[in-house]
PDB file of C-alpha atoms in Angstrom:
ATOM      1  CA  MET A   1     -19.678 -40.845  73.720  1.00  0.00           C
ATOM      2  CA  ARG A   2     -20.037 -37.104  73.395  1.00  0.00           C
ATOM      3  CA  PRO A   3     -21.771 -35.763  70.260  1.00  0.00           C
ATOM      4  CA  ARG A   4     -19.468 -33.996  67.845  1.00  0.00           C
ATOM      5  CA  PRO A   5     -19.855 -30.227  67.945  1.00  0.00           C
ATOM      6  CA  PRO A   6     -21.191 -28.673  64.733  1.00  0.00           C
ATOM      7  CA  VAL A   7     -18.706 -27.202  62.316  1.00  0.00           C
ATOM      8  CA  LYS A   8     -18.797 -23.438  62.498  1.00  0.00           C
ATOM      9  CA  GLY A   9     -20.268 -21.702  59.459  1.00  0.00           C
ATOM     10  CA  ARG A  10     -21.804 -24.851  57.917  1.00  0.00           C
ATOM     11  CA  GLY A  11     -25.389 -23.879  58.708  1.00  0.00           C
ATOM     12  CA  ILE A  12     -24.900 -20.311  57.559  1.00  0.00           C
ATOM     13  CA  PHE A  13     -23.243 -21.435  54.342  1.00  0.00           C
ATOM     14  CA  SER A  14     -26.009 -23.899  53.585  1.00  0.00           C
ATOM     15  CA  GLY A  15     -28.704 -21.277  54.103  1.00  0.00           C
ATOM     16  CA  THR A  16     -26.892 -18.724  51.957  1.00  0.00           C
ATOM     17  CA  GLY A  17     -26.360 -21.319  49.239  1.00  0.00           C
ATOM     18  CA  ILE A  18     -30.067 -22.111  49.143  1.00  0.00           C
ATOM     19  CA  ILE A  19     -30.910 -18.418  48.794  1.00  0.00           C
ATOM     20  CA  ILE A  20     -28.367 -17.955  45.989  1.00  0.00           C
ATOM     21  CA  VAL A  21     -29.673 -20.983  44.107  1.00  0.00           C
ATOM     22  CA  GLY A  22     -33.238 -19.736  44.470  1.00  0.00           C
ATOM     23  CA  LEU A  23     -32.398 -16.267  43.209  1.00  0.00           C
ATOM     24  CA  THR A  24     -30.482 -17.712  40.261  1.00  0.00           C
ATOM     25  CA  ALA A  25     -33.405 -19.947  39.305  1.00  0.00           C
ATOM     26  CA  THR A  26     -35.797 -16.992  39.515  1.00  0.00           C
ATOM     27  CA  LEU A  27     -33.536 -14.848  37.345  1.00  0.00           C
ATOM     28  CA  LEU A  28     -33.272 -17.570  34.706  1.00  0.00           C
ATOM     29  CA  ALA A  29     -37.040 -17.997  34.698  1.00  0.00           C
ATOM     30  CA  LEU A  30     -37.448 -14.287  34.027  1.00  0.00           C
ATOM     31  CA  VAL A  31     -34.745 -14.042  31.386  1.00  0.00           C
ATOM     32  CA  PHE A  32     -35.573 -17.186  29.401  1.00  0.00           C
ATOM     33  CA  PRO A  33     -39.015 -16.081  28.114  1.00  0.00           C
ATOM     34  CA  ILE A  34     -37.550 -12.763  26.949  1.00  0.00           C
ATOM     35  CA  TRP A  35     -34.627 -14.480  25.226  1.00  0.00           C
ATOM     36  CA  SER A  36     -36.846 -17.059  23.517  1.00  0.00           C
ATOM     37  CA  TYR A  37     -39.867 -14.824  22.794  1.00  0.00           C
ATOM     38  CA  ALA A  38     -39.069 -14.295  19.121  1.00  0.00           C
ATOM     39  CA  ASP A  39     -39.103 -18.035  18.523  1.00  0.00           C
ATOM     40  CA  ARG A  40     -42.338 -18.792  20.318  1.00  0.00           C
ATOM     41  CA  SER A  41     -45.555 -19.597  18.431  1.00  0.00           C
ATOM     42  CA  GLY A  42     -48.094 -16.775  18.245  1.00  0.00           C
ATOM     43  CA  THR A  43     -45.667 -13.851  18.128  1.00  0.00           C
ATOM     44  CA  GLY A  44     -45.814 -11.169  15.448  1.00  0.00           C
ATOM     45  CA  VAL A  45     -42.920 -12.706  13.528  1.00  0.00           C
ATOM     46  CA  ASP A  46     -44.535 -16.147  13.708  1.00  0.00           C
ATOM     47  CA  VAL A  47     -47.833 -14.799  12.346  1.00  0.00           C
ATOM     48  CA  LEU A  48     -46.017 -12.862   9.615  1.00  0.00           C
ATOM     49  CA  ASN A  49     -44.193 -15.978   8.443  1.00  0.00           C
ATOM     50  CA  ALA A  50     -47.341 -18.105   8.564  1.00  0.00           C
ATOM     51  CA  THR A  51     -49.393 -15.691   6.430  1.00  0.00           C
ATOM     52  CA  THR A  52     -46.717 -14.807   3.879  1.00  0.00           C
ATOM     53  CA  VAL A  53     -46.433 -16.473   0.470  1.00  0.00           C
ATOM     54  CA  SER A  54     -43.531 -16.399  -1.972  1.00  0.00           C
ATOM     55  CA  THR A  55     -43.774 -14.634  -5.324  1.00  0.00           C
ATOM     56  CA  GLN A  56     -41.240 -13.726  -7.978  1.00  0.00           C
ATOM     57  CA  TYR A  57     -41.519 -10.108  -6.801  1.00  0.00           C
ATOM     58  CA  GLY A  58     -40.704 -10.903  -3.175  1.00  0.00           C
ATOM     59  CA  PRO A  59     -42.652 -12.216  -0.160  1.00  0.00           C
ATOM     60  CA  LEU A  60     -46.323 -11.229  -0.120  1.00  0.00           C
ATOM     61  CA  SER A  61     -47.742 -10.806   3.391  1.00  0.00           C
ATOM     62  CA  ALA A  62     -51.341 -10.731   4.606  1.00  0.00           C
ATOM     63  CA  LEU A  63     -50.973  -6.974   5.140  1.00  0.00           C
ATOM     64  CA  ASP A  64     -49.812  -6.596   1.521  1.00  0.00           C
ATOM     65  CA  ARG A  65     -52.857  -8.494   0.254  1.00  0.00           C
ATOM     66  CA  ASP A  66     -55.179  -6.511   2.499  1.00  0.00           C
ATOM     67  CA  PHE A  67     -53.692  -3.271   1.179  1.00  0.00           C
ATOM     68  CA  ILE A  68     -54.155  -4.310  -2.462  1.00  0.00           C
ATOM     69  CA  THR A  69     -57.789  -5.162  -1.769  1.00  0.00           C
ATOM     70  CA  LYS A  70     -58.379  -1.848   0.003  1.00  0.00           C
ATOM     71  CA  VAL A  71     -56.972   0.127  -2.912  1.00  0.00           C
ATOM     72  CA  ARG A  72     -59.414  -1.623  -5.216  1.00  0.00           C
ATOM     73  CA  LEU A  73     -62.341  -1.082  -2.830  1.00  0.00           C
ATOM     74  CA  ALA A  74     -61.487   2.598  -2.459  1.00  0.00           C
ATOM     75  CA  GLY A  75     -61.780   3.106  -6.201  1.00  0.00           C
ATOM     76  CA  LEU A  76     -65.103   1.268  -6.373  1.00  0.00           C
ATOM     77  CA  TRP A  77     -66.861   3.896  -4.278  1.00  0.00           C
ATOM     78  CA  GLU A  78     -64.657   7.010  -4.344  1.00  0.00           C
ATOM     79  CA  LEU A  79     -64.606   7.215  -8.135  1.00  0.00           C
ATOM     80  CA  PRO A  80     -68.444   7.389  -8.401  1.00  0.00           C
ATOM     81  CA  ALA A  81     -68.469   9.740  -5.389  1.00  0.00           C
ATOM     82  CA  GLY A  82     -66.107  12.031  -7.280  1.00  0.00           C
ATOM     83  CA  GLN A  83     -68.273  11.894 -10.403  1.00  0.00           C
ATOM     84  CA  GLN A  84     -71.289  12.793  -8.291  1.00  0.00           C
ATOM     85  CA  ALA A  85     -69.463  15.716  -6.647  1.00  0.00           C
ATOM     86  CA  GLN A  86     -68.687  17.162 -10.069  1.00  0.00           C
ATOM     87  CA  GLN A  87     -72.454  17.358 -10.654  1.00  0.00           C
ATOM     88  CA  LYS A  88     -73.910  18.060  -7.185  1.00  0.00           C
ATOM     89  CA  GLY A  89     -71.219  20.241  -5.639  1.00  0.00           C
ATOM     90  CA  THR A  90     -72.449  23.771  -5.023  1.00  0.00           C
ATOM     91  CA  THR A  91     -68.976  25.342  -5.019  1.00  0.00           C
ATOM     92  CA  ARG A  92     -66.085  25.187  -7.444  1.00  0.00           C
ATOM     93  CA  ALA A  93     -63.823  23.801  -4.688  1.00  0.00           C
ATOM     94  CA  VAL A  94     -66.108  20.787  -4.165  1.00  0.00           C
ATOM     95  CA  ARG A  95     -66.371  20.139  -7.885  1.00  0.00           C
ATOM     96  CA  VAL A  96     -62.575  20.333  -8.242  1.00  0.00           C
ATOM     97  CA  ALA A  97     -62.210  17.862  -5.385  1.00  0.00           C
ATOM     98  CA  GLY A  98     -64.561  15.535  -7.238  1.00  0.00           C
ATOM     99  CA  GLU A  99     -62.415  15.867 -10.361  1.00  0.00           C
ATOM    100  CA  HIS A 100     -59.287  14.924  -8.394  1.00  0.00           C
ATOM    101  CA  LEU A 101     -61.042  11.840  -6.997  1.00  0.00           C
ATOM    102  CA  VAL A 102     -62.067  10.691 -10.470  1.00  0.00           C
ATOM    103  CA  GLN A 103     -58.617  11.212 -11.955  1.00  0.00           C
ATOM    104  CA  GLY A 104     -56.729   9.743  -9.002  1.00  0.00           C
ATOM    105  CA  HIS A 105     -58.803   6.606  -8.606  1.00  0.00           C
ATOM    106  CA  THR A 106     -58.966   5.990 -12.351  1.00  0.00           C
ATOM    107  CA  PHE A 107     -55.169   5.861 -12.255  1.00  0.00           C
ATOM    108  CA  LEU A 108     -54.955   3.785  -9.037  1.00  0.00           C
ATOM    109  CA  ASP A 109     -57.588   1.317 -10.234  1.00  0.00           C
ATOM    110  CA  GLU A 110     -55.543   0.623 -13.361  1.00  0.00           C
ATOM    111  CA  ARG A 111     -52.449   0.177 -11.209  1.00  0.00           C
ATOM    112  CA  VAL A 112     -54.029  -2.124  -8.645  1.00  0.00           C
ATOM    113  CA  ARG A 113     -55.609  -4.361 -11.274  1.00  0.00           C
ATOM    114  CA  ASP A 114     -52.242  -4.673 -12.982  1.00  0.00           C
ATOM    115  CA  VAL A 115     -50.516  -5.571  -9.691  1.00  0.00           C
ATOM    116  CA  ALA A 116     -53.215  -8.079  -8.716  1.00  0.00           C
ATOM    117  CA  SER A 117     -52.967  -9.700 -12.134  1.00  0.00           C
ATOM    118  CA  GLN A 118     -49.224 -10.232 -11.767  1.00  0.00           C
ATOM    119  CA  LEU A 119     -49.643 -11.640  -8.251  1.00  0.00           C
ATOM    120  CA  GLY A 120     -52.576 -13.905  -9.141  1.00  0.00           C
ATOM    121  CA  MET A 121     -54.956 -12.182  -6.709  1.00  0.00           C
ATOM    122  CA  ALA A 122     -58.713 -11.911  -7.111  1.00  0.00           C
ATOM    123  CA  LEU A 123     -60.202  -8.459  -6.458  1.00  0.00           C
ATOM    124  CA  PRO A 124     -63.697  -7.387  -5.332  1.00  0.00           C
ATOM    125  CA  ASN A 125     -66.041  -5.893  -7.895  1.00  0.00           C
ATOM    126  CA  GLU A 126     -68.364  -3.896  -5.636  1.00  0.00           C
ATOM    127  CA  PRO A 127     -67.987  -1.692  -2.557  1.00  0.00           C
ATOM    128  CA  ASN A 128     -68.418  -3.170   0.907  1.00  0.00           C
ATOM    129  CA  ASP A 129     -71.391  -2.418   3.171  1.00  0.00           C
ATOM    130  CA  GLN A 130     -69.783   0.587   4.885  1.00  0.00           C
ATOM    131  CA  GLN A 131     -68.896   2.167   1.554  1.00  0.00           C
ATOM    132  CA  LYS A 132     -72.425   1.568   0.221  1.00  0.00           C
ATOM    133  CA  GLN A 133     -73.796   3.380   3.280  1.00  0.00           C
ATOM    134  CA  TRP A 134     -71.503   6.330   2.585  1.00  0.00           C
ATOM    135  CA  LEU A 135     -72.710   6.473  -1.025  1.00  0.00           C
ATOM    136  CA  ALA A 136     -76.340   6.295   0.137  1.00  0.00           C
ATOM    137  CA  THR A 137     -75.727   9.224   2.507  1.00  0.00           C
ATOM    138  CA  LEU A 138     -74.283  11.280  -0.343  1.00  0.00           C
ATOM    139  CA  ASP A 139     -77.154  10.319  -2.649  1.00  0.00           C
ATOM    140  CA  ALA A 140     -79.678  11.658  -0.120  1.00  0.00           C
ATOM    141  CA  ALA A 141     -77.834  14.905   0.658  1.00  0.00           C
ATOM    142  CA  GLN A 142     -78.526  18.112  -1.230  1.00  0.00           C
ATOM    143  CA  GLY A 143     -77.111  21.634  -1.435  1.00  0.00           C
ATOM    144  CA  VAL A 144     -74.626  22.811   1.171  1.00  0.00           C
ATOM    145  CA  ASP A 145     -75.366  19.727   3.282  1.00  0.00           C
ATOM    146  CA  TYR A 146     -74.096  17.620   0.393  1.00  0.00           C
ATOM    147  CA  ASP A 147     -70.873  19.650   0.243  1.00  0.00           C
ATOM    148  CA  ARG A 148     -70.250  19.094   3.968  1.00  0.00           C
ATOM    149  CA  GLN A 149     -71.106  15.407   3.860  1.00  0.00           C
ATOM    150  CA  PHE A 150     -68.914  14.850   0.809  1.00  0.00           C
ATOM    151  CA  ALA A 151     -65.884  16.656   2.262  1.00  0.00           C
ATOM    152  CA  ASN A 152     -66.058  15.019   5.697  1.00  0.00           C
ATOM    153  CA  ILE A 153     -66.911  11.458   4.669  1.00  0.00           C
ATOM    154  CA  LEU A 154     -64.216  11.375   1.999  1.00  0.00           C
ATOM    155  CA  ARG A 155     -61.669  13.073   4.258  1.00  0.00           C
ATOM    156  CA  LEU A 156     -62.288  10.513   7.022  1.00  0.00           C
ATOM    157  CA  ALA A 157     -61.949   7.602   4.590  1.00  0.00           C
ATOM    158  CA  HIS A 158     -58.707   8.966   3.131  1.00  0.00           C
ATOM    159  CA  GLY A 159     -57.269   9.590   6.578  1.00  0.00           C
ATOM    160  CA  ARG A 160     -57.860   5.987   7.582  1.00  0.00           C
ATOM    161  CA  VAL A 161     -56.296   4.509   4.468  1.00  0.00           C
ATOM    162  CA  PHE A 162     -53.357   6.940   4.646  1.00  0.00           C
ATOM    163  CA  SER A 163     -52.056   5.240   7.798  1.00  0.00           C
ATOM    164  CA  VAL A 164     -52.377   1.825   6.137  1.00  0.00           C
ATOM    165  CA  VAL A 165     -50.377   3.027   3.120  1.00  0.00           C
ATOM    166  CA  ALA A 166     -47.589   4.237   5.402  1.00  0.00           C
ATOM    167  CA  GLN A 167     -47.469   0.943   7.291  1.00  0.00           C
ATOM    168  CA  VAL A 168     -47.320  -1.105   4.090  1.00  0.00           C
ATOM    169  CA  ARG A 169     -44.700   1.142   2.491  1.00  0.00           C
ATOM    170  CA  ALA A 170     -42.506   0.853   5.583  1.00  0.00           C
ATOM    171  CA  SER A 171     -42.703  -2.937   5.938  1.00  0.00           C
ATOM    172  CA  THR A 172     -43.432  -4.639   2.609  1.00  0.00           C
ATOM    173  CA  ARG A 173     -40.828  -6.902   1.018  1.00  0.00           C
ATOM    174  CA  ASN A 174     -42.683  -7.109  -2.292  1.00  0.00           C
ATOM    175  CA  SER A 175     -41.476  -4.795  -5.067  1.00  0.00           C
ATOM    176  CA  LEU A 176     -44.899  -4.512  -6.759  1.00  0.00           C
ATOM    177  CA  VAL A 177     -46.613  -3.635  -3.501  1.00  0.00           C
ATOM    178  CA  ARG A 178     -43.895  -1.119  -2.681  1.00  0.00           C
ATOM    179  CA  THR A 179     -44.417   0.742  -5.960  1.00  0.00           C
ATOM    180  CA  LEU A 180     -48.206   0.617  -5.573  1.00  0.00           C
ATOM    181  CA  ALA A 181     -47.848   2.075  -2.073  1.00  0.00           C
ATOM    182  CA  ASP A 182     -45.793   4.954  -3.524  1.00  0.00           C
ATOM    183  CA  ASP A 183     -48.548   5.731  -6.046  1.00  0.00           C
ATOM    184  CA  ALA A 184     -51.262   5.391  -3.396  1.00  0.00           C
ATOM    185  CA  ASN A 185     -49.394   7.642  -0.982  1.00  0.00           C
ATOM    186  CA  THR A 186     -49.088  10.442  -3.557  1.00  0.00           C
ATOM    187  CA  THR A 187     -52.699  10.125  -4.687  1.00  0.00           C
ATOM    188  CA  VAL A 188     -54.248   9.867  -1.223  1.00  0.00           C
ATOM    189  CA  LEU A 189     -52.261  12.858   0.045  1.00  0.00           C
ATOM    190  CA  ASP A 190     -53.406  14.885  -2.963  1.00  0.00           C
ATOM    191  CA  HIS A 191     -57.020  13.971  -2.191  1.00  0.00           C
ATOM    192  CA  ILE A 192     -56.641  14.839   1.491  1.00  0.00           C
ATOM    193  CA  LYS A 193     -55.340  18.296   0.606  1.00  0.00           C
ATOM    194  CA  ILE A 194     -57.978  18.998  -2.043  1.00  0.00           C
ATOM    195  CA  LEU A 195     -60.794  17.899   0.295  1.00  0.00           C
ATOM    196  CA  GLU A 196     -59.469  20.177   3.034  1.00  0.00           C
ATOM    197  CA  ALA A 197     -59.335  23.020   0.501  1.00  0.00           C
ATOM    198  CA  THR A 198     -63.141  22.880   0.201  1.00  0.00           C
ATOM    199  CA  GLY A 199     -63.358  24.580   3.609  1.00  0.00           C
ATOM    200  CA  TYR A 200     -65.977  22.107   4.833  1.00  0.00           C
ATOM    201  CA  VAL A 201     -63.814  19.649   6.781  1.00  0.00           C
ATOM    202  CA  ASP A 202     -64.660  19.587  10.505  1.00  0.00           C
ATOM    203  CA  PHE A 203     -61.256  18.832  12.016  1.00  0.00           C
ATOM    204  CA  ASP A 204     -62.575  18.480  15.572  1.00  0.00           C
ATOM    205  CA  ALA A 205     -65.090  15.823  14.539  1.00  0.00           C
ATOM    206  CA  LEU A 206     -62.473  14.213  12.322  1.00  0.00           C
ATOM    207  CA  ALA A 207     -60.006  13.904  15.210  1.00  0.00           C
ATOM    208  CA  GLN A 208     -62.652  12.308  17.434  1.00  0.00           C
ATOM    209  CA  ASP A 209     -63.710   9.842  14.728  1.00  0.00           C
ATOM    210  CA  MET A 210     -60.100   8.861  14.064  1.00  0.00           C
ATOM    211  CA  ALA A 211     -59.423   8.391  17.789  1.00  0.00           C
ATOM    212  CA  ALA A 212     -62.581   6.399  18.398  1.00  0.00           C
ATOM    213  CA  GLY A 213     -61.964   4.133  15.431  1.00  0.00           C
ATOM    214  CA  SER A 214     -65.706   3.728  15.085  1.00  0.00           C
ATOM    215  CA  THR A 215     -65.521   2.736  11.423  1.00  0.00           C
ATOM    216  CA  PRO A 216     -64.969  -1.024  10.989  1.00  0.00           C
ATOM    217  CA  PRO A 217     -62.050  -2.240   8.858  1.00  0.00           C
ATOM    218  CA  ILE A 218     -62.723  -1.903   5.154  1.00  0.00           C
ATOM    219  CA  THR A 219     -62.080  -5.579   4.506  1.00  0.00           C
ATOM    220  CA  ASN A 220     -60.631  -8.745   5.905  1.00  0.00           C
ATOM    221  CA  SER A 221     -57.382  -9.944   4.422  1.00  0.00           C
ATOM    222  CA  PRO A 222     -58.054 -12.315   1.503  1.00  0.00           C
ATOM    223  CA  ALA A 223     -56.597 -15.789   1.398  1.00  0.00           C
ATOM    224  CA  PRO A 224     -53.125 -16.167  -0.101  1.00  0.00           C
ATOM    225  CA  PRO A 225     -53.020 -16.937  -3.819  1.00  0.00           C
ATOM    226  CA  LEU A 226     -52.545 -20.607  -4.599  1.00  0.00           C
ATOM    227  CA  ALA A 227     -48.973 -21.545  -5.406  1.00  0.00           C
ATOM    228  CA  THR A 228     -50.173 -23.683  -8.331  1.00  0.00           C
ATOM    229  CA  THR A 229     -52.201 -20.873  -9.914  1.00  0.00           C
ATOM    230  CA  THR A 230     -50.669 -19.300 -12.997  1.00  0.00           C
ATOM    231  CA  PRO A 231     -51.422 -15.553 -13.020  1.00  0.00           C
ATOM    232  CA  PRO A 232     -53.022 -14.143 -16.175  1.00  0.00           C
ATOM    233  CA  PRO A 233     -50.799 -11.941 -18.307  1.00  0.00           C
ATOM    234  CA  ALA A 234     -50.444  -8.405 -17.000  1.00  0.00           C
ATOM    235  CA  VAL A 235     -52.137  -5.599 -18.892  1.00  0.00           C
ATOM    236  CA  PRO A 236     -49.819  -2.638 -19.557  1.00  0.00           C
ATOM    237  CA  VAL A 237     -50.921   0.446 -17.668  1.00  0.00           C
ATOM    238  CA  THR A 238     -51.167   3.834 -19.312  1.00  0.00           C
ATOM    239  CA  PRO A 239     -52.021   6.243 -16.483  1.00  0.00           C
ATOM    240  CA  SER A 240     -54.678   8.797 -17.354  1.00  0.00           C
ATOM    241  CA  TYR A 241     -53.728  10.893 -14.355  1.00  0.00           C
ATOM    242  CA  ALA A 242     -50.476  12.768 -13.951  1.00  0.00           C
ATOM    243  CA  LEU A 243     -49.405  12.429 -10.349  1.00  0.00           C
ATOM    244  CA  PRO A 244     -48.382  15.630  -8.562  1.00  0.00           C
ATOM    245  CA  PRO A 245     -44.617  16.173  -8.453  1.00  0.00           C
ATOM    246  CA  PRO A 246     -42.866  15.391  -5.171  1.00  0.00           C
ATOM    247  CA  ALA A 247     -42.397  18.243  -2.757  1.00  0.00           C
ATOM    248  CA  THR A 248     -39.096  20.041  -3.184  1.00  0.00           C
ATOM    249  CA  SER A 249     -36.646  20.009  -0.327  1.00  0.00           C
ATOM    250  CA  PRO A 250     -36.202  23.299   1.562  1.00  0.00           C
ATOM    251  CA  PRO A 251     -33.037  25.247   0.689  1.00  0.00           C
ATOM    252  CA  PRO A 252     -30.056  24.625   3.002  1.00  0.00           C
ATOM    253  CA  ARG A 253     -29.796  26.955   5.929  1.00  0.00           C
ATOM    254  CA  THR A 254     -26.957  29.442   5.794  1.00  0.00           C
ATOM    255  CA  PRO A 255     -24.759  29.613   8.913  1.00  0.00           C
TER     256      PRO A 255
END
């Protein structure tokens, strides 16, 4: 019996089919991780949800808590630094900058303690190691060297926290944190400008320090407040510092 001749096109079709199936499987393997990425453990959204607690003022994230702690820490060392500058500054511009630091952080410290009280958060009561080193450097400096050290150390610190304020203000879902970020933004910007007005800020060195990120984070994010903890009653805040008015919008351009 003669063998049956092969059907024309069957081998070609089978080979093409295998290639098509393989390409389809590869495409699905590439697309599926992208489609499901937002739901996978370890993503930014997953971490945000895992570190966020509920409050009556809205969700409170780890970044929110870290920001609140940093505002408190800033006041613990920048307020005494401002008081010192009022005494040791050799120029009026440095002494005025010290006055702004005292007024601004007196106001912010009242605000942050009020916010922390309403959210049931514990706050630090002393500066961290980096801030203590900065204060020690200022204690040892004298004359014009003190003016330069004061302007550049404080300008670097304010520049670092300024970016944190912007990030928190843009992303927070908590109404108390949002308002605190508004106050911090206005105050920190005022301090940045008044420190630059001393004429001692080295912008080249500042840019390199900011790019290098050599200064360690001011603090680690504190643990979330316990859900069973009843916050102490909030203390009404009477600001002792009048915040600068917002910048006016430029006049409309005439055609």
